[in-house]
Coordinates of C-alpha atoms in Angstrom, one line a residue:
Chain A
V202 CA 39.4 -14.9 -4.5
W203 CA 37.1 -12.1 -3.6
Y204 CA 33.6 -11.7 -5.1
H205 CA 34.5 -14.3 -7.7
K206 CA 37.5 -12.4 -9.0
P207 CA 39.8 -13.4 -10.6
I208 CA 38.0 -16.1 -12.6
I209 CA 39.9 -19.4 -12.1
D210 CA 39.9 -21.1 -15.5
E211 CA 42.3 -23.5 -17.3
E212 CA 44.1 -20.5 -18.9
L213 CA 44.9 -18.9 -15.6
L214 CA 45.9 -22.1 -14.0
R215 CA 48.3 -23.0 -16.8
S216 CA 49.9 -19.5 -16.6
L217 CA 50.6 -19.9 -12.8
P218 CA 52.8 -23.1 -12.5
N219 CA 53.7 -22.5 -8.9
L220 CA 50.2 -21.8 -7.7
K221 CA 49.6 -23.8 -4.5
I222 CA 46.3 -22.6 -3.1
V223 CA 43.2 -20.7 -4.0
S224 CA 41.7 -19.1 -0.9
S225 CA 38.1 -18.0 -1.4
A226 CA 36.3 -15.4 0.7
G227 CA 33.0 -16.6 2.1
V228 CA 31.5 -20.1 2.3
G229 CA 30.0 -20.6 -1.2
I230 CA 32.3 -22.3 -3.6
D231 CA 29.9 -22.7 -6.6
H232 CA 32.1 -20.3 -8.6
L233 CA 35.1 -22.7 -8.4
D234 CA 35.7 -25.8 -10.6
L235 CA 37.0 -28.1 -7.9
K236 CA 37.8 -30.9 -10.4
L237 CA 39.9 -28.6 -12.5
L238 CA 41.8 -27.2 -9.5
S239 CA 42.5 -30.7 -8.3
R240 CA 43.9 -31.7 -11.7
F241 CA 46.4 -28.8 -11.3
G242 CA 47.3 -29.9 -7.8
V243 CA 46.0 -26.6 -6.4
K244 CA 44.4 -26.7 -2.9
V245 CA 41.2 -24.8 -2.2
S246 CA 40.0 -23.1 1.1
N247 CA 37.0 -21.1 2.1
T248 CA 35.8 -19.3 5.2
P249 CA 33.0 -21.5 6.3
F250 CA 32.1 -20.6 9.8
I251 CA 32.5 -16.9 10.3
V252 CA 29.9 -15.7 7.8
S253 CA 27.0 -17.6 9.3
T254 CA 25.7 -15.2 12.0
D255 CA 25.9 -12.1 9.8
T256 CA 24.1 -13.9 7.0
A257 CA 21.4 -15.0 9.3
D258 CA 21.1 -11.5 10.7
L259 CA 20.7 -10.1 7.1
G260 CA 18.0 -12.8 6.4
M261 CA 16.1 -11.5 9.3
A262 CA 16.7 -7.8 8.3
L263 CA 15.4 -8.5 4.8
M264 CA 12.3 -10.4 6.1
L265 CA 11.4 -7.5 8.5
A266 CA 12.2 -4.8 5.9
S267 CA 10.0 -6.5 3.3
A268 CA 7.1 -7.3 5.6
R269 CA 7.0 -3.8 7.1
R270 CA 7.7 -2.1 3.8
L271 CA 10.7 -0.3 5.2
V272 CA 12.2 0.9 2.0
E273 CA 8.9 2.2 0.6
G274 CA 8.2 3.8 3.9
Y275 CA 11.6 5.5 4.0
Q276 CA 11.0 6.8 0.5
M277 CA 7.6 8.2 1.6
A278 CA 9.1 9.7 4.7
V279 CA 11.8 11.6 2.8
S280 CA 10.0 12.4 -0.4
P281 CA 9.6 16.1 -1.2
D282 CA 5.9 15.4 -2.2
T283 CA 4.8 13.9 1.1
E284 CA 2.3 16.0 3.0
Y285 CA 1.0 13.4 5.5
F286 CA 1.3 9.7 6.2
P287 CA -1.8 7.9 5.0
A288 CA -3.6 6.0 7.8
N289 CA -4.4 2.9 5.7
W290 CA -0.8 2.3 4.5
L291 CA -0.1 -1.2 5.9
G292 CA 2.5 -4.0 5.9
V293 CA 2.2 -7.6 7.0
E294 CA 3.0 -8.9 10.5
V295 CA 6.1 -10.9 11.2
S296 CA 5.4 -11.8 14.8
G297 CA 3.3 -15.0 14.9
A298 CA 3.6 -15.7 11.2
T299 CA 4.9 -18.9 9.6
L300 CA 8.5 -19.0 8.3
G301 CA 9.6 -21.8 6.0
I302 CA 13.3 -22.3 5.9
V303 CA 14.7 -24.1 2.8
G304 CA 18.1 -25.3 3.7
M305 CA 18.6 -25.9 7.4
G306 CA 22.4 -25.8 7.6
T307 CA 24.4 -23.5 9.9
I308 CA 22.9 -20.4 8.5
G309 CA 19.3 -21.7 8.2
Y310 CA 19.5 -22.9 11.8
K311 CA 20.6 -19.5 13.1
V312 CA 17.7 -17.9 11.2
A313 CA 15.4 -20.3 13.0
Q314 CA 16.9 -19.4 16.4
R315 CA 16.2 -15.7 15.7
A316 CA 12.8 -16.1 14.2
R317 CA 11.6 -18.2 17.1
A318 CA 12.0 -15.1 19.4
F319 CA 9.4 -13.4 17.1
E320 CA 7.0 -16.2 18.0
M321 CA 7.1 -17.4 14.4
K322 CA 6.0 -20.8 13.5
I323 CA 9.0 -22.5 11.9
L324 CA 8.9 -25.1 9.1
Y325 CA 12.0 -26.4 7.3
H326 CA 13.0 -28.4 4.3
N327 CA 16.5 -30.0 4.1
R328 CA 18.3 -32.9 2.5
N329 CA 18.3 -34.5 6.0
Q330 CA 16.1 -34.1 8.9
R331 CA 17.7 -32.5 12.0
N332 CA 17.7 -34.4 15.2
K333 CA 14.9 -34.0 17.8
E334 CA 16.8 -31.8 20.2
E335 CA 17.8 -29.4 17.5
E336 CA 14.2 -29.3 16.2
S337 CA 12.6 -28.7 19.5
A338 CA 15.2 -26.1 20.5
V339 CA 13.8 -23.8 17.8
G340 CA 10.3 -25.3 17.5
A341 CA 11.0 -26.3 13.9
V342 CA 8.8 -28.8 12.0
Y343 CA 10.3 -30.9 9.2
C344 CA 8.7 -30.8 5.8
E345 CA 9.9 -33.7 3.8
K346 CA 8.2 -32.3 0.7
I347 CA 9.1 -28.7 -0.2
D348 CA 5.6 -28.3 -1.6
D349 CA 4.2 -28.7 1.9
L350 CA 6.5 -25.9 3.2
L351 CA 5.6 -23.6 0.3
Q352 CA 1.9 -24.0 0.8
R353 CA 1.9 -23.2 4.5
S354 CA 4.5 -20.4 4.8
D355 CA 4.0 -16.7 5.0
F356 CA 7.7 -16.1 4.6
V357 CA 10.0 -18.5 2.6
M358 CA 13.7 -18.1 3.3
L359 CA 16.3 -19.7 1.0
A360 CA 19.5 -20.7 2.8
V361 CA 20.7 -23.6 0.6
T362 CA 24.1 -24.1 -1.0
L363 CA 24.1 -23.8 -4.8
T364 CA 24.6 -27.3 -6.3
P365 CA 23.2 -28.9 -9.5
Q366 CA 20.3 -30.1 -7.3
T367 CA 19.4 -26.7 -6.0
H368 CA 19.8 -24.9 -9.3
K369 CA 16.4 -23.2 -10.1
L370 CA 15.0 -25.0 -7.1
I371 CA 12.3 -22.2 -6.9
G372 CA 10.6 -21.9 -10.2
K373 CA 7.2 -21.1 -11.6
R374 CA 5.6 -24.2 -10.0
E375 CA 7.1 -23.5 -6.6
L376 CA 6.1 -19.8 -6.7
E377 CA 2.5 -20.8 -7.6
L378 CA 2.4 -23.2 -4.6
M379 CA 3.2 -20.2 -2.3
K380 CA 0.5 -18.1 -0.7
P381 CA -0.4 -15.0 -2.7
T382 CA 0.3 -13.1 0.6
A383 CA 3.8 -14.7 1.0
T384 CA 7.2 -13.2 0.8
L385 CA 10.3 -14.9 -0.7
I386 CA 13.7 -14.1 0.8
N387 CA 16.9 -15.2 -0.9
I388 CA 20.2 -15.2 1.0
S389 CA 21.7 -18.2 -0.8
R390 CA 22.6 -17.7 -4.5
G391 CA 20.8 -16.0 -7.3
L392 CA 20.7 -19.3 -9.4
V393 CA 18.7 -21.1 -6.8
V394 CA 15.7 -19.1 -8.1
D395 CA 14.4 -19.1 -11.7
Q396 CA 14.7 -15.3 -11.9
D397 CA 12.5 -14.9 -14.9
A398 CA 9.8 -16.9 -13.2
L399 CA 10.2 -14.8 -10.1
T400 CA 9.9 -11.5 -12.1
E401 CA 6.7 -12.8 -13.7
A402 CA 5.3 -14.1 -10.4
L403 CA 5.8 -10.7 -8.8
Q404 CA 4.3 -8.8 -11.7
N405 CA 1.2 -11.0 -11.6
K406 CA 0.9 -10.9 -7.8
V407 CA 1.4 -14.6 -7.5
I408 CA 3.4 -13.8 -4.4
R409 CA 3.3 -10.6 -2.3
A410 CA 7.0 -9.6 -2.4
A411 CA 10.6 -10.6 -2.6
A412 CA 13.8 -9.6 -0.8
L413 CA 17.1 -10.6 -2.5
D414 CA 20.6 -10.3 -1.3
V415 CA 21.7 -12.4 -4.2
T416 CA 20.8 -12.3 -7.9
Y417 CA 22.2 -13.7 -11.2
P418 CA 24.2 -12.0 -12.3
E419 CA 25.4 -9.6 -9.6
P420 CA 24.8 -6.9 -10.2
L421 CA 21.7 -7.2 -12.4
P422 CA 21.7 -5.3 -15.7
R423 CA 20.4 -1.8 -15.0
D424 CA 17.3 -2.2 -17.1
H425 CA 16.1 -5.3 -15.3
P426 CA 12.4 -5.2 -14.3
L427 CA 13.3 -6.5 -10.7
L428 CA 15.1 -3.2 -10.1
K429 CA 11.9 -1.1 -10.6
M430 CA 9.3 -3.1 -8.6
R431 CA 8.0 -1.6 -5.4
N432 CA 7.5 -4.9 -3.8
V433 CA 11.1 -6.0 -4.3
I434 CA 14.1 -5.2 -2.1
I435 CA 17.5 -5.9 -3.5
T436 CA 20.8 -5.6 -1.6
P437 CA 24.2 -5.9 -3.1
H438 CA 25.3 -9.2 -1.6
I439 CA 26.1 -7.9 1.8
G440 CA 25.4 -11.1 3.7
S441 CA 28.8 -11.1 5.4
A442 CA 29.5 -7.4 5.1
T443 CA 30.4 -6.3 8.6
E444 CA 33.7 -5.0 9.7
D445 CA 34.1 -7.7 12.4
T446 CA 33.4 -10.5 10.0
R447 CA 35.4 -9.3 7.1
R448 CA 38.4 -8.9 9.4
V449 CA 38.1 -12.5 10.5
M450 CA 37.5 -13.7 7.0
V451 CA 40.8 -12.2 5.8
Q452 CA 42.6 -13.6 8.8
D453 CA 41.2 -17.1 8.0
M454 CA 42.3 -16.8 4.4
A455 CA 45.8 -15.7 5.4
E456 CA 46.0 -18.6 7.8
S457 CA 45.0 -21.1 5.0
I458 CA 47.5 -19.6 2.6
E459 CA 50.4 -19.6 5.0
A460 CA 49.7 -23.2 5.9
A461 CA 49.6 -24.3 2.2
L462 CA 52.8 -22.5 1.4
A463 CA 54.5 -24.1 4.4
G464 CA 53.3 -27.5 3.4
R465 CA 51.3 -27.9 6.6
P466 CA 47.6 -29.1 6.8
V467 CA 45.4 -26.4 5.5
P468 CA 42.7 -25.0 7.9
Y469 CA 39.3 -24.6 6.1
Q470 CA 40.4 -26.7 3.2
V471 CA 37.6 -27.7 0.8
A472 CA 37.9 -31.4 -0.1
Chain B
L37 CA -26.8 13.2 16.4
R38 CA -24.7 14.7 19.2
D39 CA -27.0 13.3 21.9
K40 CA -26.7 9.8 20.5
I41 CA -22.9 9.6 20.6
Q42 CA -21.8 7.4 23.6
A43 CA -18.4 6.3 22.4
I44 CA -15.5 7.6 20.4
Y45 CA -12.9 5.4 18.7
L46 CA -9.9 7.6 18.2
W47 CA -7.8 6.8 15.1
W48 CA -4.4 8.5 14.8
H49 CA -5.3 11.4 17.0
K50 CA -8.5 12.3 15.2
P51 CA -10.9 13.7 16.2
V52 CA -9.1 16.1 18.5
I53 CA -10.5 15.7 22.0
D54 CA -10.9 19.2 23.4
Q55 CA -13.2 21.1 25.7
E56 CA -15.5 22.1 22.8
L57 CA -16.0 18.6 21.6
L58 CA -16.6 17.2 25.1
Q59 CA -19.1 19.9 25.8
S60 CA -21.0 19.1 22.6
L61 CA -21.4 15.4 23.4
P62 CA -23.5 15.1 26.6
N63 CA -23.9 11.4 26.4
L64 CA -20.3 10.4 25.7
K65 CA -19.3 7.6 28.0
V66 CA -16.0 6.3 26.7
I67 CA -13.1 7.1 24.4
A68 CA -11.0 4.3 23.1
N69 CA -7.5 5.1 21.8
S70 CA -6.2 3.1 18.8
G71 CA -2.7 2.9 20.2
V72 CA -0.9 3.0 23.5
G73 CA 0.6 6.5 23.5
M74 CA -1.6 8.9 25.4
D75 CA 0.5 12.1 25.1
H76 CA -2.0 13.7 22.7
L77 CA -4.8 13.5 25.2
D78 CA -5.7 15.7 28.2
L79 CA -6.6 12.9 30.6
K80 CA -7.7 15.2 33.4
L81 CA -10.0 17.1 31.1
I82 CA -11.6 13.9 29.9
A83 CA -12.1 12.6 33.4
A84 CA -13.6 15.9 34.5
F85 CA -16.4 15.3 32.0
G86 CA -17.0 11.8 33.5
V87 CA -15.8 10.1 30.3
K88 CA -13.8 6.9 30.7
M89 CA -10.6 6.4 28.7
A90 CA -9.0 3.2 27.4
N91 CA -6.0 2.3 25.2
V92 CA -4.9 -1.0 23.6
P93 CA -1.7 -2.1 25.2
H94 CA -1.9 -5.8 24.2
A95 CA -2.5 -5.4 20.5
V96 CA 0.4 -3.0 19.8
S97 CA 3.4 -4.5 21.6
S98 CA 4.5 -7.3 19.2
S99 CA 4.2 -5.1 16.0
T100 CA 6.0 -2.2 17.6
A101 CA 8.8 -4.5 18.9
D102 CA 9.1 -5.8 15.4
T103 CA 9.4 -2.3 14.0
G104 CA 12.2 -1.6 16.5
M105 CA 14.1 -4.7 15.5
A106 CA 13.6 -3.9 11.8
L107 CA 15.0 -0.5 12.2
L108 CA 18.0 -1.7 14.3
L109 CA 18.9 -4.3 11.7
A110 CA 18.3 -2.0 8.7
S111 CA 20.5 0.7 10.2
A112 CA 23.3 -1.7 11.3
R113 CA 23.5 -3.4 7.9
R114 CA 22.9 -0.2 5.9
L115 CA 20.0 -1.8 4.2
I116 CA 18.5 1.4 2.7
E117 CA 21.9 2.6 1.3
G118 CA 22.5 -1.0 0.0
C119 CA 19.2 -1.0 -1.7
R120 CA 20.0 2.3 -3.4
V121 CA 23.3 0.9 -4.7
A122 CA 21.7 -2.2 -5.9
V123 CA 19.0 -0.5 -8.0
S124 CA 20.8 2.7 -9.0
P125 CA 21.2 3.3 -12.8
N126 CA 24.8 4.4 -12.3
M127 CA 26.0 1.5 -10.1
E128 CA 27.6 -1.1 -12.3
Y129 CA 29.9 -2.6 -9.7
C130 CA 29.2 -2.7 -6.0
E131 CA 31.9 -1.5 -3.7
A132 CA 33.8 -4.4 -2.0
D133 CA 34.2 -2.3 1.1
F134 CA 30.5 -1.6 1.7
L135 CA 30.4 -2.6 5.3
G136 CA 27.9 -2.4 8.2
V137 CA 28.2 -3.2 11.8
R138 CA 27.5 -6.6 13.4
V139 CA 24.3 -7.1 15.4
T140 CA 24.9 -10.5 16.9
R141 CA 26.6 -10.3 20.3
A142 CA 26.5 -6.5 20.3
T143 CA 25.2 -4.6 23.3
L144 CA 21.6 -3.3 23.2
G145 CA 20.5 -0.7 25.7
I146 CA 16.7 -0.5 26.1
I147 CA 15.4 2.8 27.6
G148 CA 11.9 2.0 28.8
M149 CA 11.3 -1.6 29.6
G150 CA 7.5 -1.8 29.5
R151 CA 5.6 -4.3 27.4
I152 CA 7.1 -3.2 24.1
G153 CA 10.6 -2.9 25.6
Y154 CA 10.4 -6.3 27.0
K155 CA 9.3 -7.9 23.7
I156 CA 12.3 -6.2 22.1
A157 CA 14.6 -7.8 24.7
L158 CA 13.1 -11.2 23.9
R159 CA 13.9 -10.7 20.2
A160 CA 17.3 -9.3 20.7
R161 CA 18.3 -12.1 23.0
A162 CA 17.9 -14.5 20.0
F163 CA 20.6 -12.5 18.3
E164 CA 22.8 -13.2 21.4
M165 CA 22.8 -9.5 22.2
K166 CA 24.0 -8.3 25.6
I167 CA 20.9 -6.5 27.0
L168 CA 21.0 -3.5 29.3
Y169 CA 17.9 -1.6 30.3
H170 CA 16.9 1.6 32.1
N171 CA 13.4 2.0 33.5
R172 CA 11.5 3.9 36.1
T173 CA 11.2 0.7 38.1
R174 CA 13.3 -2.4 38.0
R175 CA 11.8 -5.6 36.6
K176 CA 11.5 -8.8 38.6
E177 CA 14.6 -11.0 38.7
Q178 CA 12.9 -13.8 36.7
E179 CA 11.9 -11.4 34.0
E180 CA 15.4 -10.1 33.8
Q181 CA 16.9 -13.6 33.7
L182 CA 14.5 -14.7 30.9
V183 CA 16.0 -12.1 28.6
G184 CA 19.4 -11.9 30.2
A185 CA 18.9 -8.2 30.9
T186 CA 21.0 -6.1 33.3
Y187 CA 19.4 -3.1 35.0
C188 CA 21.2 0.2 34.7
G189 CA 20.0 2.4 37.5
K190 CA 21.8 5.3 35.8
L191 CA 21.0 6.2 32.2
E192 CA 24.6 7.3 31.8
S193 CA 25.8 3.8 32.4
L194 CA 23.6 2.4 29.7
L195 CA 24.5 5.0 27.2
Q196 CA 28.3 4.5 27.7
Q197 CA 28.1 0.7 27.2
S198 CA 25.6 0.3 24.4
D199 CA 26.2 -0.3 20.7
F200 CA 22.5 0.2 20.0
V201 CA 20.3 2.4 22.1
M202 CA 16.6 1.8 21.7
V203 CA 14.2 4.4 23.1
V204 CA 10.8 2.8 24.0
V205 CA 9.4 5.1 26.7
S206 CA 6.0 6.9 26.9
L207 CA 6.1 10.6 26.3
T208 CA 5.6 12.4 29.6
P209 CA 6.9 15.7 31.0
Q210 CA 9.8 13.6 32.5
T211 CA 10.8 11.9 29.2
H212 CA 10.5 15.1 27.1
K213 CA 13.9 15.6 25.5
L214 CA 15.3 12.7 27.5
I215 CA 18.0 12.2 24.9
G216 CA 19.8 15.4 24.3
K217 CA 23.3 16.7 23.5
R218 CA 24.7 15.4 26.8
E219 CA 23.2 11.9 26.4
M220 CA 24.4 11.5 22.9
E221 CA 27.9 12.6 23.8
L222 CA 27.9 9.8 26.4
M223 CA 27.1 7.3 23.7
K224 CA 29.9 5.5 21.8
P225 CA 30.8 7.2 18.5
T226 CA 30.1 3.8 16.9
A227 CA 26.6 3.6 18.5
T228 CA 23.2 3.7 16.8
L229 CA 20.1 5.5 18.2
I230 CA 16.7 3.9 17.4
N231 CA 13.6 5.8 18.4
I232 CA 10.2 4.1 18.3
S233 CA 8.6 6.1 21.1
R234 CA 7.7 9.7 20.3
G235 CA 9.7 12.3 18.4
A236 CA 9.7 14.7 21.4
V237 CA 11.6 12.2 23.6
V238 CA 14.7 13.2 21.5
D239 CA 16.1 16.7 21.2
Q240 CA 15.9 16.7 17.4
A241 CA 18.2 19.7 16.8
A242 CA 20.9 18.1 19.0
L243 CA 20.5 14.8 17.2
V244 CA 21.1 16.5 13.8
R245 CA 24.3 18.0 15.1
A246 CA 25.4 14.8 16.7
L247 CA 24.9 12.9 13.4
Q248 CA 26.7 15.6 11.4
D249 CA 29.7 15.7 13.7
G250 CA 30.0 11.9 14.0
V251 CA 29.2 12.0 17.7
I252 CA 27.2 8.9 17.1
R253 CA 27.3 6.5 14.1
A254 CA 23.7 6.6 12.9
A255 CA 20.0 7.0 13.8
A256 CA 16.8 5.2 12.8
L257 CA 13.6 7.1 13.7
D258 CA 10.1 5.8 13.3
V259 CA 8.8 8.9 15.0
T260 CA 9.8 12.6 14.7
Y261 CA 8.4 15.9 15.8
P262 CA 6.4 16.9 13.8
E263 CA 5.2 14.0 11.7
P264 CA 5.9 14.3 8.9
L265 CA 9.0 16.5 9.1
P266 CA 8.8 19.7 7.2
R267 CA 9.8 19.1 3.6
S268 CA 12.0 22.2 3.1
N269 CA 15.5 20.7 3.4
H270 CA 15.2 19.2 6.8
P271 CA 18.6 17.7 7.6
L272 CA 17.2 14.5 8.9
L273 CA 15.7 13.7 5.5
K274 CA 19.1 14.1 3.8
L275 CA 21.7 12.6 6.1
K276 CA 23.1 9.3 4.8
N277 CA 23.3 7.8 8.3
V278 CA 19.7 8.4 9.1
I279 CA 16.7 6.2 8.4
V280 CA 13.3 7.8 8.9
T281 CA 10.2 5.8 8.6
P282 CA 6.5 7.1 8.5
H283 CA 5.5 5.9 12.0
L284 CA 5.2 2.3 11.0
G285 CA 4.9 1.1 14.6
I286 CA 1.7 -0.9 14.3
K287 CA 0.9 -0.6 10.7
T288 CA 0.1 -4.1 9.8
E289 CA -3.2 -5.6 8.8
K290 CA -3.1 -8.0 11.8
A291 CA -2.2 -5.4 14.3
T292 CA -4.8 -2.9 13.1
R293 CA -7.5 -5.6 13.3
M294 CA -6.4 -6.6 16.8
I295 CA -6.3 -2.9 17.9
T296 CA -9.9 -2.4 16.7
E297 CA -11.0 -5.6 18.4
E298 CA -9.4 -4.6 21.7
A299 CA -10.8 -1.1 21.4
V300 CA -14.3 -2.4 20.8
E301 CA -14.0 -4.7 23.7
N302 CA -13.2 -1.7 25.9
I303 CA -16.0 0.4 24.5
L304 CA -18.6 -2.4 25.0
A305 CA -17.5 -2.9 28.6
A306 CA -17.9 0.8 29.3
L307 CA -21.3 1.0 27.7
H308 CA -22.5 -2.0 29.7
G309 CA -21.2 -0.4 32.9
L310 CA -18.7 -3.3 33.3
P311 CA -15.0 -2.9 34.4
I312 CA -12.9 -1.6 31.4
P313 CA -10.0 -4.0 30.6
S314 CA -7.5 -1.4 29.6
E315 CA -8.7 1.7 31.4
V316 CA -6.3 4.6 31.6
L317 CA -6.7 6.9 34.6
P318 CA -5.2 10.4 34.8
S319 CA -2.0 10.0 36.9

């Protein structure tokens, strides 16, 4: 399965009696009905490890691009109307700012490792607290309550898995808890954010800006207000889109498929 | 009014400090520059009038290093192009083969390992990048070890091995057109050039040709010559594999505040006859 296609539903599964495995590209499996697949005796695999560093890299890229207004700046630099660069055209500083990571799994932790080198103060919210060595290696402070993280952060980065618990995790209430100077970065899934609430929050300057590699749906309808806002950066779900990573992903998927067809234990199988 | 002026705080090269201005301000004691680049100033001339000169090296380094990393990541992951795809009215489906190049564990060659270059190395290290550097003088061993940086005595060696080449030198007669046709041909065809120093450090015409011919993969330029580039169809404004930004270097609220604070500190020291913290002497 690549980019959620084909859609795996009951109809498809009934029409493929000899289907042994569905191998999904990437780590997220929120688009698959695991119970349904299990009923049909079909195994599921993903590519859990290889995507982490590229996704963390993209999270950092989006944070920096949004803070320093890179896309707007580029547009100014190449616009036929630009005569000079205004002296009072400013972004916000990343170095020394506070980053709140929501979801400190493999990807979230790699973001923390990178952000620390920018002398950022790191807060995190997670289902479970990480151990002391892991925390002190990146200087991360646990926020048991997400509200605490939201109120103190200059940048809020979402790196959770999409589950029923994280669906619309960030809504109107959460956005209002954030600083008006804060930036929201989403590298998890579009549905983790209440998109309508986000649109309204950005329009009313409840938060400063947003940078989204993921939306719901993908792509957004062409008349969506998020596409027109100056303080929003949207990228087309390129979290794992590097040549090196894609090559390994496909190799991993092939490995899982071969094992399933040979009746061997399946690497990267999703329980 | 002319007789009262004792200090000038220079903002983005204005006012222009020339003989005429210096002659018209008999009581001028100090000029504080709002950045670290001094290439727009005639230091010998200023010294000849007995005027002290200061810049603000501490306030600028983190912001500029951040800009360098922002450009490196944006270019590698094709952020600007991706953004265009994501918001374009014609784009209903995004290409499954929209690919960039990986940053983590790639090789970064830093040309100019001063304060800013070193801060870049600190940041790049967190991305597990292999760091090479070329500098007038070699850094101390501990400093190298802290960022895992390997000294390249020859610029050629750095250029041949790097996936990303970051130019962070001051503009001097020696660094003018430091990166030209020859240097770009030494770079890998998969490599990216990032310039956060001064436009004139790169041979711009040679860069255009190198990008058009695929001699290097891409470029990201926060600085050009001139700034801004002339609007009439300049190739750098149109190439898909080029990001140009409007000299973002230190353009954050925090940095501009820190710069002004540092400049004022220098000005006050000069006016009170005290040693100037960041004095710049003509070399």
